């Protein structure tokens, strides 16, 4: 396992649409392990492959329950609404207020390329939407209501 370099805003890869994964390979298995390590090292709750420079539809998430691997994820259903602060490892030191669905249901493949359904509310729903946006070249900063703030200022509130 190894830490990967996290790409930051301004890097073109963060604006590109990522490609579907058609088969599991040792390289992708290694990528998944490295993405978890990189995410945990930075205290993140989610990371998408384009953020480490790989244009593939792969996301890892850990909102405190179980680690989740999503390959080729598709949002099937959303409902409700939540507004709260959001950050991103590709936009270091910043947070902004974003409105997201409060519930999301996602279809994906797991690391064994078997179909899974993941349902989340609250933080997990926010995380699912945020990470899947990365696969379509979208950053939360375009959804921010008001200003992008310094992360420390928000914590002090
Ligand atoms: Ni992000």
GROMACS .gro file of N, CA and C and ligand atoms in nm:
model
  472
    1UNK      N    1   0.086  -0.119   0.000
    1UNK     CA    2   0.000   0.000   0.000
    1UNK      C    3   0.089   0.124   0.000
    2UNK      N    4   0.033   0.226  -0.057
    2UNK     CA    5   0.110   0.351  -0.066
    2UNK      C    6   0.014   0.468  -0.069
    3UNK      N    7   0.062   0.580  -0.017
    3UNK     CA    8  -0.018   0.702  -0.027
    3UNK      C    9  -0.010   0.754  -0.170
    4UNK      N   10  -0.123   0.804  -0.219
    4UNK     CA   11  -0.124   0.865  -0.352
    4UNK      C   12  -0.129   1.017  -0.336
    5UNK      N   13  -0.081   1.082  -0.437
    5UNK     CA   14  -0.082   1.228  -0.439
    5UNK      C   15  -0.223   1.277  -0.474
    6UNK      N   16  -0.281   1.360  -0.388
    6UNK     CA   17  -0.416   1.409  -0.415
    6UNK      C   18  -0.411   1.533  -0.502
    7UNK      N   19  -0.480   1.528  -0.614
    7UNK     CA   20  -0.486   1.641  -0.707
    7UNK      C   21  -0.575   1.750  -0.648
    8UNK      N   22  -0.537   1.874  -0.669
    8UNK     CA   23  -0.616   1.984  -0.614
    8UNK      C   24  -0.680   2.066  -0.726
    9UNK      N   25  -0.779   2.142  -0.685
    9UNK     CA   26  -0.856   2.225  -0.777
    9UNK      C   27  -0.764   2.303  -0.871
   10UNK      N   28  -0.797   2.303  -0.997
   10UNK     CA   29  -0.709   2.364  -1.096
   10UNK      C   30  -0.647   2.256  -1.184
   11UNK      N   31  -0.639   2.133  -1.129
   11UNK     CA   32  -0.588   2.020  -1.208
   11UNK      C   33  -0.701   1.975  -1.303
   12UNK      N   34  -0.666   1.965  -1.430
   12UNK     CA   35  -0.768   1.935  -1.532
   12UNK      C   36  -0.842   1.804  -1.509
   13UNK      N   37  -0.773   1.706  -1.451
   13UNK     CA   38  -0.837   1.574  -1.438
   13UNK      C   39  -0.964   1.582  -1.352
   14UNK      N   40  -0.969   1.681  -1.263
   14UNK     CA   41  -1.087   1.694  -1.176
   14UNK      C   42  -1.210   1.744  -1.251
   15UNK      N   43  -1.191   1.786  -1.376
   15UNK     CA   44  -1.304   1.836  -1.455
   15UNK      C   45  -1.347   1.737  -1.563
   16UNK      N   46  -1.280   1.621  -1.569
   16UNK     CA   47  -1.309   1.524  -1.676
   16UNK      C   48  -1.407   1.417  -1.630
   17UNK      N   49  -1.479   1.362  -1.725
   17UNK     CA   50  -1.566   1.247  -1.695
   17UNK      C   51  -1.480   1.121  -1.689
   18UNK      N   52  -1.497   1.045  -1.582
   18UNK     CA   53  -1.418   0.922  -1.564
   18UNK      C   54  -1.481   0.806  -1.641
   19UNK      N   55  -1.398   0.705  -1.666
   19UNK     CA   56  -1.441   0.592  -1.750
   19UNK      C   57  -1.482   0.471  -1.666
   20UNK      N   58  -1.577   0.395  -1.718
   20UNK     CA   59  -1.624   0.275  -1.649
   20UNK      C   60  -1.511   0.173  -1.634
   21UNK      N   61  -1.519   0.096  -1.527
   21UNK     CA   62  -1.425  -0.014  -1.505
   21UNK      C   63  -1.494  -0.141  -1.553
   22UNK      N   64  -1.427  -0.217  -1.640
   22UNK     CA   65  -1.490  -0.336  -1.698
   22UNK      C   66  -1.443  -0.465  -1.633
   23UNK      N   67  -1.324  -0.464  -1.573
   23UNK     CA   68  -1.279  -0.584  -1.502
   23UNK      C   69  -1.187  -0.547  -1.388
   24UNK      N   70  -1.189  -0.634  -1.285
   24UNK     CA   71  -1.100  -0.612  -1.171
   24UNK      C   72  -0.961  -0.663  -1.209
   25UNK      N   73  -0.862  -0.583  -1.178
   25UNK     CA   74  -0.723  -0.623  -1.205
   25UNK      C   75  -0.640  -0.599  -1.079
   26UNK      N   76  -0.523  -0.660  -1.070
   26UNK     CA   77  -0.436  -0.633  -0.954
   26UNK      C   78  -0.406  -0.484  -0.939
   27UNK      N   79  -0.395  -0.414  -1.049
   27UNK     CA   80  -0.367  -0.268  -1.040
   27UNK      C   81  -0.482  -0.193  -0.977
   28UNK      N   82  -0.605  -0.233  -1.012
   28UNK     CA   83  -0.720  -0.164  -0.952
   28UNK      C   84  -0.734  -0.204  -0.805
   29UNK      N   85  -0.705  -0.331  -0.773
   29UNK     CA   86  -0.708  -0.372  -0.632
   29UNK      C   87  -0.610  -0.288  -0.550
   30UNK      N   88  -0.493  -0.266  -0.605
   30UNK     CA   89  -0.392  -0.186  -0.537
   30UNK      C   90  -0.438  -0.040  -0.525
   31UNK      N   91  -0.501   0.008  -0.631
   31UNK     CA   92  -0.554   0.145  -0.630
   31UNK      C   93  -0.656   0.162  -0.517
   32UNK      N   94  -0.745   0.064  -0.502
   32UNK     CA   95  -0.847   0.071  -0.396
   32UNK      C   96  -0.780   0.080  -0.259
   33UNK      N   97  -0.682  -0.007  -0.236
   33UNK     CA   98  -0.611  -0.004  -0.106
   33UNK      C   99  -0.542   0.130  -0.084
   34UNK      N  100  -0.478   0.178  -0.187
   34UNK     CA  101  -0.407   0.306  -0.176
   34UNK      C  102  -0.504   0.422  -0.152
   35UNK      N  103  -0.622   0.416  -0.217
   35UNK     CA  104  -0.720   0.523  -0.198
   35UNK      C  105  -0.770   0.526  -0.054
   36UNK      N  106  -0.796   0.407   0.004
   36UNK     CA  107  -0.838   0.405   0.146
   36UNK      C  108  -0.728   0.463   0.233
   37UNK      N  109  -0.604   0.420   0.210
   37UNK     CA  110  -0.493   0.468   0.292
   37UNK      C  111  -0.480   0.621   0.281
   38UNK      N  112  -0.491   0.670   0.160
   38UNK     CA  113  -0.477   0.814   0.135
   38UNK      C  114  -0.591   0.891   0.201
   39UNK      N  115  -0.713   0.836   0.192
   39UNK     CA  116  -0.830   0.901   0.251
   39UNK      C  117  -0.816   0.906   0.404
   40UNK      N  118  -0.779   0.794   0.466
   40UNK     CA  119  -0.767   0.790   0.612
   40UNK      C  120  -0.655   0.882   0.659
   41UNK      N  121  -0.546   0.885   0.588
   41UNK     CA  122  -0.432   0.970   0.623
   41UNK      C  123  -0.473   1.118   0.630
   42UNK      N  124  -0.566   1.157   0.541
   42UNK     CA  125  -0.609   1.297   0.534
   42UNK      C  126  -0.737   1.322   0.613
   43UNK      N  127  -0.783   1.221   0.690
   43UNK     CA  128  -0.908   1.234   0.766
   43UNK      C  129  -1.027   1.264   0.676
   44UNK      N  130  -1.026   1.211   0.556
   44UNK     CA  131  -1.139   1.228   0.466
   44UNK      C  132  -1.242   1.119   0.489
   45UNK      N  133  -1.364   1.140   0.438
   45UNK     CA  134  -1.469   1.038   0.449
   45UNK      C  135  -1.501   0.978   0.313
   46UNK      N  136  -1.439   1.032   0.207
   46UNK     CA  137  -1.461   0.978   0.074
   46UNK      C  138  -1.351   1.024  -0.020
   47UNK      N  139  -1.326   0.942  -0.121
   47UNK     CA  140  -1.224   0.978  -0.220
   47UNK      C  141  -1.262   0.913  -0.353
   48UNK      N  142  -1.249   0.987  -0.459
   48UNK     CA  143  -1.280   0.936  -0.593
   48UNK      C  144  -1.150   0.923  -0.672
   49UNK      N  145  -1.143   0.822  -0.760
   49UNK     CA  146  -1.019   0.792  -0.831
   49UNK      C  147  -0.960   0.913  -0.905
   50UNK      N  148  -1.042   0.997  -0.970
   50UNK     CA  149  -0.983   1.113  -1.039
   50UNK      C  150  -0.902   1.203  -0.944
   51UNK      N  151  -0.937   1.202  -0.815
   51UNK     CA  152  -0.864   1.285  -0.719
   51UNK      C  153  -0.720   1.237  -0.699
   52UNK      N  154  -0.693   1.111  -0.733
   52UNK     CA  155  -0.555   1.063  -0.726
   52UNK      C  156  -0.501   1.041  -0.868
   53UNK      N  157  -0.564   1.109  -0.964
   53UNK     CA  158  -0.509   1.112  -1.100
   53UNK      C  159  -0.549   0.996  -1.189
   54UNK      N  160  -0.650   0.918  -1.147
   54UNK     CA  161  -0.691   0.801  -1.226
   54UNK      C  162  -0.833   0.825  -1.277
   55UNK      N  163  -0.848   0.828  -1.409
   55UNK     CA  164  -0.979   0.860  -1.469
   55UNK      C  165  -1.067   0.737  -1.477
   56UNK      N  166  -1.101   0.680  -1.361
   56UNK     CA  167  -1.189   0.562  -1.357
   56UNK      C  168  -1.303   0.587  -1.260
   57UNK      N  169  -1.415   0.519  -1.288
   57UNK     CA  170  -1.534   0.538  -1.205
   57UNK      C  171  -1.524   0.449  -1.081
   58UNK      N  172  -1.448   0.499  -0.986
   58UNK     CA  173  -1.421   0.425  -0.862
   58UNK      C  174  -1.420   0.525  -0.747
   59UNK      N  175  -1.491   0.485  -0.639
   59UNK     CA  176  -1.503   0.571  -0.521
   59UNK      C  177  -1.482   0.486  -0.397
   60UNK      N  178  -1.415   0.541  -0.297
   60UNK     CA  179  -1.414   0.477  -0.165
   60UNK      C  180  -1.474   0.575  -0.065
   61UNK      N  181  -1.547   0.518   0.030
   61UNK     CA  182  -1.617   0.600   0.130
   61UNK      C  183  -1.604   0.531   0.266
   62UNK      N  184  -1.584   0.611   0.370
   62UNK     CA  185  -1.598   0.559   0.506
   62UNK      C  186  -1.648   0.673   0.594
   63UNK      N  187  -1.778   0.669   0.620
   63UNK     CA  188  -1.840   0.773   0.704
   63UNK      C  189  -1.845   0.729   0.849
   64UNK      N  190  -1.768   0.628   0.885
   64UNK     CA  191  -1.764   0.585   1.024
   64UNK      C  192  -1.831   0.452   1.049
   65UNK      N  193  -1.906   0.403   0.953
   65UNK     CA  194  -1.967   0.270   0.966
   65UNK      C  195  -1.872   0.169   0.902
   66UNK      N  196  -1.904   0.126   0.782
   66UNK     CA  197  -1.816   0.032   0.713
   66UNK      C  198  -1.751   0.100   0.594
   67UNK      N  199  -1.627   0.057   0.563
   67UNK     CA  200  -1.567   0.107   0.439
   67UNK      C  201  -1.647   0.058   0.319
   68UNK      N  202  -1.670   0.146   0.222
   68UNK     CA  203  -1.751   0.112   0.105
   68UNK      C  204  -1.666   0.135  -0.021
   69UNK      N  205  -1.668   0.037  -0.111
   69UNK     CA  206  -1.605   0.052  -0.243
   69UNK      C  207  -1.717   0.056  -0.346
   70UNK      N  208  -1.717   0.158  -0.429
   70UNK     CA  209  -1.819   0.170  -0.533
   70UNK      C  210  -1.750   0.179  -0.669
   71UNK      N  211  -1.781   0.082  -0.756
   71UNK     CA  212  -1.729   0.082  -0.892
   71UNK      C  213  -1.846   0.111  -0.986
   72UNK      N  214  -1.828   0.202  -1.075
   72UNK     CA  215  -1.932   0.244  -1.171
   72UNK      C  216  -2.064   0.279  -1.101
   73UNK      N  217  -2.060   0.358  -0.995
   73UNK     CA  218  -2.183   0.387  -0.920
   73UNK      C  219  -2.282   0.473  -0.999
   74UNK      N  220  -2.410   0.442  -0.977
   74UNK     CA  221  -2.519   0.517  -1.041
   74UNK      C  222  -2.621   0.550  -0.932
   75UNK      N  223  -2.663   0.675  -0.927
   75UNK     CA  224  -2.767   0.713  -0.831
   75UNK      C  225  -2.902   0.671  -0.886
   76UNK      N  226  -2.972   0.587  -0.811
   76UNK     CA  227  -3.103   0.538  -0.856
   76UNK      C  228  -3.215   0.626  -0.806
   77UNK      N  229  -3.195   0.681  -0.687
   77UNK     CA  230  -3.305   0.751  -0.622
   77UNK      C  231  -3.249   0.847  -0.518
   78UNK      N  232  -3.313   0.963  -0.507
   78UNK     CA  233  -3.279   1.054  -0.397
   78UNK      C  234  -3.409   1.110  -0.342
   79UNK      N  235  -3.403   1.155  -0.217
   79UNK     CA  236  -3.518   1.226  -0.163
   79UNK      C  237  -3.475   1.318  -0.051
   80UNK      N  238  -3.563   1.409  -0.016
   80UNK     CA  239  -3.537   1.503   0.093
   80UNK      C  240  -3.427   1.601   0.058
   81UNK      N  241  -3.387   1.675   0.159
   81UNK     CA  242  -3.292   1.781   0.139
   81UNK      C  243  -3.216   1.804   0.269
   82UNK      N  244  -3.088   1.834   0.259
   82UNK     CA  245  -3.009   1.874   0.375
   82UNK      C  246  -2.914   1.984   0.331
   83UNK      N  247  -2.894   2.080   0.420
   83UNK     CA  248  -2.800   2.187   0.391
   83UNK      C  249  -2.695   2.187   0.500
   84UNK      N  250  -2.569   2.181   0.459
   84UNK     CA  251  -2.463   2.179   0.560
   84UNK      C  252  -2.329   2.202   0.496
   85UNK      N  253  -2.227   2.210   0.583
   85UNK     CA  254  -2.093   2.237   0.535
   85UNK      C  255  -2.032   2.112   0.473
   86UNK      N  256  -1.957   2.136   0.367
   86UNK     CA  257  -1.895   2.028   0.292
   86UNK      C  258  -1.752   2.070   0.260
   87UNK      N  259  -1.665   1.974   0.257
   87UNK     CA  260  -1.527   2.000   0.218
   87UNK      C  261  -1.481   1.893   0.121
   88UNK      N  262  -1.359   1.905   0.074
   88UNK     CA  263  -1.308   1.811  -0.025
   88UNK      C  264  -1.156   1.809  -0.017
   89UNK      N  265  -1.096   1.692  -0.022
   89UNK     CA  266  -0.951   1.682  -0.014
   89UNK      C  267  -0.883   1.751  -0.132
   90UNK      N  268  -0.959   1.774  -0.240
   90UNK     CA  269  -0.902   1.843  -0.356
   90UNK      C  270  -0.917   1.995  -0.346
   91UNK      N  271  -0.984   2.040  -0.239
   91UNK     CA  272  -0.997   2.184  -0.215
   91UNK      C  273  -0.952   2.207  -0.070
   92UNK      N  274  -0.822   2.189  -0.044
   92UNK     CA  275  -0.774   2.187   0.094
   92UNK      C  276  -0.799   2.317   0.168
   93UNK      N  277  -0.837   2.302   0.297
   93UNK     CA  278  -0.851   2.417   0.384
   93UNK      C  279  -0.979   2.496   0.367
   94UNK      N  280  -1.068   2.449   0.280
   94UNK     CA  281  -1.191   2.524   0.253
   94UNK      C  282  -1.314   2.440   0.286
   95UNK      N  283  -1.423   2.509   0.318
   95UNK     CA  284  -1.554   2.446   0.332
   95UNK      C  285  -1.658   2.541   0.274
   96UNK      N  286  -1.772   2.484   0.242
   96UNK     CA  287  -1.881   2.567   0.192
   96UNK      C  288  -2.013   2.498   0.216
   97UNK      N  289  -2.117   2.580   0.220
   97UNK     CA  290  -2.249   2.525   0.248
   97UNK      C  291  -2.313   2.475   0.118
   98UNK      N  292  -2.357   2.350   0.122
   98UNK     CA  293  -2.415   2.287   0.003
   98UNK      C  294  -2.544   2.216   0.042
   99UNK      N  295  -2.644   2.229  -0.043
   99UNK     CA  296  -2.769   2.156  -0.023
   99UNK      C  297  -2.765   2.029  -0.108
  100UNK      N  298  -2.790   1.918  -0.043
  100UNK     CA  299  -2.789   1.786  -0.109
  100UNK      C  300  -2.915   1.710  -0.071
  101UNK      N  301  -2.944   1.602  -0.141
  101UNK     CA  302  -3.054   1.516  -0.095
  101UNK      C  303  -3.021   1.459   0.043
  102UNK      N  304  -3.121   1.433   0.124
  102UNK     CA  305  -3.096   1.373   0.254
  102UNK      C  306  -3.091   1.222   0.248
  103UNK      N  307  -3.133   1.169   0.135
  103UNK     CA  308  -3.132   1.023   0.116
  103UNK      C  309  -3.088   0.994  -0.026
  104UNK      N  310  -3.003   0.894  -0.041
  104UNK     CA  311  -2.962   0.853  -0.176
  104UNK      C  312  -2.951   0.701  -0.181
  105UNK      N  313  -2.993   0.647  -0.293
  105UNK     CA  314  -2.983   0.503  -0.317
  105UNK      C  315  -2.898   0.485  -0.442
  106UNK      N  316  -2.792   0.406  -0.428
  106UNK     CA  317  -2.692   0.394  -0.534
  106UNK      C  318  -2.673   0.247  -0.571
  107UNK      N  319  -2.663   0.223  -0.701
  107UNK     CA  320  -2.628   0.090  -0.752
  107UNK      C  321  -2.484   0.097  -0.798
  108UNK      N  322  -2.407  -0.007  -0.767
  108UNK     CA  323  -2.266  -0.008  -0.807
  108UNK      C  324  -2.217  -0.152  -0.809
  109UNK      N  325  -2.090  -0.169  -0.843
  109UNK     CA  326  -2.022  -0.298  -0.827
  109UNK      C  327  -1.927  -0.284  -0.709
  110UNK      N  328  -1.910  -0.395  -0.634
  110UNK     CA  329  -1.812  -0.391  -0.526
  110UNK      C  330  -1.676  -0.437  -0.579
  111UNK      N  331  -1.580  -0.457  -0.488
  111UNK     CA  332  -1.444  -0.491  -0.533
  111UNK      C  333  -1.437  -0.630  -0.596
  112UNK      N  334  -1.544  -0.709  -0.580
  112UNK     CA  335  -1.552  -0.840  -0.648
  112UNK      C  336  -1.630  -0.831  -0.778
  113UNK      N  337  -1.664  -0.708  -0.819
  113UNK     CA  338  -1.741  -0.682  -0.940
  113UNK      C  339  -1.881  -0.742  -0.930
  114UNK      N  340  -1.932  -0.749  -0.807
  114UNK     CA  341  -2.068  -0.794  -0.785
  114UNK      C  342  -2.157  -0.675  -0.754
  115UNK      N  343  -2.280  -0.680  -0.806
  115UNK     CA  344  -2.369  -0.566  -0.791
  115UNK      C  345  -2.411  -0.548  -0.646
  116UNK      N  346  -2.406  -0.423  -0.602
  116UNK     CA  347  -2.452  -0.391  -0.467
  116UNK      C  348  -2.544  -0.269  -0.474
  117UNK      N  349  -2.628  -0.259  -0.372
  117UNK     CA  350  -2.710  -0.140  -0.355
  117UNK      C  351  -2.670  -0.077  -0.222
  118UNK      N  352  -2.638   0.051  -0.226
  118UNK     CA  353  -2.602   0.122  -0.103
  118UNK      C  354  -2.704   0.234  -0.082
  119UNK      N  355  -2.763   0.234   0.037
  119UNK     CA  356  -2.858   0.341   0.071
  119UNK      C  357  -2.798   0.422   0.185
  120UNK      N  358  -2.811   0.552   0.176
  120UNK     CA  359  -2.757   0.634   0.283
  120UNK      C  360  -2.845   0.753   0.313
  121UNK      N  361  -2.839   0.794   0.440
  121UNK     CA  362  -2.906   0.917   0.482
  121UNK      C  363  -2.802   1.010   0.542
  122UNK      N  364  -2.834   1.137   0.550
  122UNK     CA  365  -2.745   1.233   0.616
  122UNK      C  366  -2.608   1.237   0.553
  123UNK      N  367  -2.505   1.220   0.636
  123UNK     CA  368  -2.367   1.232   0.588
  123UNK      C  369  -2.336   1.135   0.475
  124UNK      N  370  -2.386   1.011   0.487
  124UNK     CA  371  -2.357   0.913   0.381
  124UNK      C  372  -2.421   0.954   0.249
  125UNK      N  373  -2.543   1.005   0.254
  125UNK     CA  374  -2.609   1.052   0.131
  125UNK      C  375  -2.530   1.168   0.070
  126UNK      N  376  -2.485   1.258   0.154
  126UNK     CA  377  -2.406   1.372   0.108
  126UNK      C  378  -2.277   1.322   0.042
  127UNK      N  379  -2.214   1.227   0.108
  127UNK     CA  380  -2.087   1.174   0.060
  127UNK      C  381  -2.106   1.099  -0.074
  128UNK      N  382  -2.211   1.021  -0.084
  128UNK     CA  383  -2.238   0.949  -0.209
  128UNK      C  384  -2.253   1.049  -0.325
  129UNK      N  385  -2.330   1.153  -0.303
  129UNK     CA  386  -2.353   1.252  -0.410
  129UNK      C  387  -2.224   1.326  -0.445
  130UNK      N  388  -2.149   1.366  -0.343
  130UNK     CA  389  -2.025   1.441  -0.363
  130UNK      C  390  -1.924   1.357  -0.443
  131UNK      N  391  -1.907   1.231  -0.403
  131UNK     CA  392  -1.805   1.147  -0.467
  131UNK      C  393  -1.845   1.110  -0.610
  132UNK      N  394  -1.972   1.083  -0.630
  132UNK     CA  395  -2.018   1.047  -0.765
  132UNK      C  396  -2.006   1.169  -0.858
  133UNK      N  397  -2.027   1.288  -0.803
  133UNK     CA  398  -2.004   1.411  -0.881
  133UNK      C  399  -1.860   1.416  -0.933
  134UNK      N  400  -1.764   1.373  -0.850
  134UNK     CA  401  -1.624   1.374  -0.894
  134UNK      C  402  -1.605   1.293  -1.022
  135UNK      N  403  -1.682   1.185  -1.035
  135UNK     CA  404  -1.667   1.097  -1.152
  135UNK      C  405  -1.718   1.165  -1.279
  136UNK      N  406  -1.798   1.268  -1.260
  136UNK     CA  407  -1.849   1.344  -1.374
  136UNK      C  408  -1.780   1.480  -1.385
  137UNK      N  409  -1.667   1.493  -1.318
  137UNK     CA  410  -1.587   1.614  -1.330
  137UNK      C  411  -1.644   1.734  -1.258
  138UNK      N  412  -1.726   1.707  -1.155
  138UNK     CA  413  -1.789   1.819  -1.083
  138UNK      C  414  -1.733   1.831  -0.942
  139UNK      N  415  -1.709   1.954  -0.900
  139UNK     CA  416  -1.662   1.982  -0.764
  139UNK      C  417  -1.772   2.054  -0.686
  140UNK      N  418  -1.774   2.032  -0.554
  140UNK     CA  419  -1.880   2.092  -0.472
  140UNK      C  420  -1.874   2.244  -0.474
  141UNK      N  421  -1.757   2.299  -0.506
  141UNK     CA  422  -1.743   2.446  -0.501
  141UNK      C  423  -1.842   2.516  -0.595
  142UNK      N  424  -1.886   2.444  -0.699
  142UNK     CA  425  -1.983   2.504  -0.792
  142UNK      C  426  -2.125   2.502  -0.736
  143UNK      N  427  -2.144   2.429  -0.626
  143UNK     CA  428  -2.278   2.420  -0.566
  143UNK      C  429  -2.289   2.504  -0.439
  144UNK      N  430  -2.178   2.565  -0.399
  144UNK     CA  431  -2.175   2.634  -0.270
  144UNK      C  432  -2.270   2.753  -0.270
  145UNK      N  433  -2.345   2.762  -0.160
  145UNK     CA  434  -2.435   2.874  -0.138
  145UNK      C  435  -2.358   2.977  -0.055
  146UNK      N  436  -2.343   3.094  -0.109
  146UNK     CA  437  -2.262   3.195  -0.038
  146UNK      C  438  -2.116   3.175  -0.071
  147UNK      N  439  -2.030   3.205   0.026
  147UNK     CA  440  -1.886   3.202  -0.001
  147UNK      C  441  -1.822   3.072   0.041
  148UNK      N  442  -1.711   3.042  -0.026
  148UNK     CA  443  -1.624   2.935   0.018
  148UNK      C  444  -1.546   2.990   0.138
  149UNK      N  445  -1.547   2.916   0.249
  149UNK     CA  446  -1.487   2.968   0.372
  149UNK      C  447  -1.360   2.893   0.407
  150UNK      N  448  -1.278   2.954   0.491
  150UNK     CA  449  -1.163   2.883   0.545
  150UNK      C  450  -1.214   2.779   0.644
  151UNK      N  451  -1.164   2.658   0.634
  151UNK     CA  452  -1.214   2.548   0.717
  151UNK      C  453  -1.203   2.580   0.865
  152UNK      N  454  -1.093   2.642   0.906
  152UNK     CA  455  -1.074   2.671   1.049
  152UNK      C  456  -1.178   2.768   1.102
  153UNK      N  457  -1.215   2.866   1.020
  153UNK     CA  458  -1.315   2.963   1.062
  153UNK      C  459  -1.448   2.894   1.091
  154UNK      N  460  -1.481   2.796   1.006
  154UNK     CA  461  -1.608   2.725   1.023
  154UNK      C  462  -1.609   2.645   1.151
  155UNK      N  463  -1.493   2.581   1.183
  155UNK     CA  464  -1.482   2.498   1.302
  155UNK      C  465  -1.503   2.583   1.429
  156UNK      N  466  -1.456   2.709   1.424
  156UNK     CA  467  -1.466   2.795   1.541
  156UNK      C  468  -1.608   2.844   1.566
  157UNK      N  469  -1.694   2.833   1.469
  157UNK     CA  470  -1.830   2.884   1.487
  157UNK      C  471  -1.908   2.810   1.594
  158LIG    NI1  472  -1.427   1.571  -0.299
   0.00000   0.00000   0.00000
